Amino acid sequence: ETGVTQSPTHLIKTRGQQVTLRCSSQSGHNTVSWYQQALGQGPQFIFQYYREEENGRGNFPPRFSGLQFPNYSSELNVNALELDDSALYLCASSLAGTAYNEQFFGPGTRLTVL
Amino acid sequence: DQQVKQNSPSLSVQEGRISILNCDYTNSMFDYFLWYKKYPAEGPTFLISISSIKDKNEDGRFTVFLNKSAKHLSLHIVPSQPGDSAVYFCAASGLDNNNNDMRFGAGTRLTVKP
């Protein structure tokens, strides 16, 4: 059973650019949630995908968008990057209908916006 | 808005002693609470949870206490071990959220000294 993986590990972009982060969910999981963890803060919920559709969204602007693929892997896209987008981006996979303690996190992608 | 607060950014205890990590919340709709542990370069891992119908949940060395009237929960680790050194996040959710939009505190860095 493979765990949640994310790529890339680190990424450096400049303001105004676009970025795509990737997440492969744990085997058997069909739901992916994305979180942003700024320095010194806890993870903040961005959105969740289930059956390839957005299933809940936190307080993030539309330039944060996502996709989920038939194999349940997912992408997070951020357009028009701002300096404040610098953060650790975590994805977590779960099986729909299970409790939060069945949600497993990946190691994260560290995004730096210069 | 900070609906989940961990007011102590760090805590240092001696091996074998008790570690007590605290968490306060403001949203009375929260009814499920979790603690996660995070090591560097890894995603958060689930540690222990409690629902609002209980005031205590125990799992080995870890016990979570919930005081609903005070909107306060705490994690007790007894006895503390050097391997417990990590960042601990408190998280909360309302069951009406369909298992998404979990809110995290900013974390407390626990250091257990040998």
PDB file of N, CA, C and O in Angstrom, chain A residues 30-31 95-99, chain B residues 99:
ATOM      1  N   ASN A  30     -10.488   7.888  -2.515  1.00  0.00           N
ATOM      2  CA  ASN A  30     -11.126   8.544  -3.655  1.00  0.00           C
ATOM      3  C   ASN A  30     -11.358  10.036  -3.444  1.00  0.00           C
ATOM      4  O   ASN A  30     -11.972  10.700  -4.270  1.00  0.00           O
ATOM      5  N   THR A  31     -10.863  10.570  -2.333  1.00  0.00           N
ATOM      6  CA  THR A  31     -11.077  11.980  -2.007  1.00  0.00           C
ATOM      7  C   THR A  31      -9.739  12.625  -1.703  1.00  0.00           C
ATOM      8  O   THR A  31      -8.910  12.049  -1.002  1.00  0.00           O
ATOM      9  N   LEU A  95     -11.023   8.172   2.146  1.00  0.00           N
ATOM     10  CA  LEU A  95     -12.119   7.487   1.478  1.00  0.00           C
ATOM     11  C   LEU A  95     -13.399   8.207   1.877  1.00  0.00           C
ATOM     12  O   LEU A  95     -13.647   8.434   3.055  1.00  0.00           O
ATOM     13  N   ALA A  96     -14.183   8.610   0.908  1.00  0.00           N
ATOM     14  CA  ALA A  96     -15.394   9.379   1.180  1.00  0.00           C
ATOM     15  C   ALA A  96     -16.268   8.673   2.208  1.00  0.00           C
ATOM     16  O   ALA A  96     -16.468   7.454   2.148  1.00  0.00           O
ATOM     17  N   GLY A  97     -16.755   9.482   3.152  1.00  0.00           N
ATOM     18  CA  GLY A  97     -17.625   8.932   4.182  1.00  0.00           C
ATOM     19  C   GLY A  97     -16.907   8.492   5.433  1.00  0.00           C
ATOM     20  O   GLY A  97     -17.550   8.172   6.426  1.00  0.00           O
ATOM     21  N   THR A  98     -15.571   8.471   5.396  1.00  0.00           N
ATOM     22  CA  THR A  98     -14.827   8.072   6.593  1.00  0.00           C
ATOM     23  C   THR A  98     -14.505   9.304   7.431  1.00  0.00           C
ATOM     24  O   THR A  98     -14.564  10.433   6.957  1.00  0.00           O
ATOM     25  N   ALA A  99     -14.156   9.076   8.652  1.00  0.00           N
ATOM     26  CA  ALA A  99     -13.875  10.177   9.569  1.00  0.00           C
ATOM     27  C   ALA A  99     -12.509  10.786   9.272  1.00  0.00           C
ATOM     28  O   ALA A  99     -11.707  10.233   8.547  1.00  0.00           O
TER      29      ALA A  99
ATOM     30  N   ASN B  99     -17.239  16.279   6.379  1.00  0.00           N
ATOM     31  CA  ASN B  99     -15.849  15.840   6.469  1.00  0.00           C
ATOM     32  C   ASN B  99     -14.890  16.701   5.678  1.00  0.00           C
ATOM     33  O   ASN B  99     -13.865  16.224   5.223  1.00  0.00           O
TER      34      ASN B  99
END
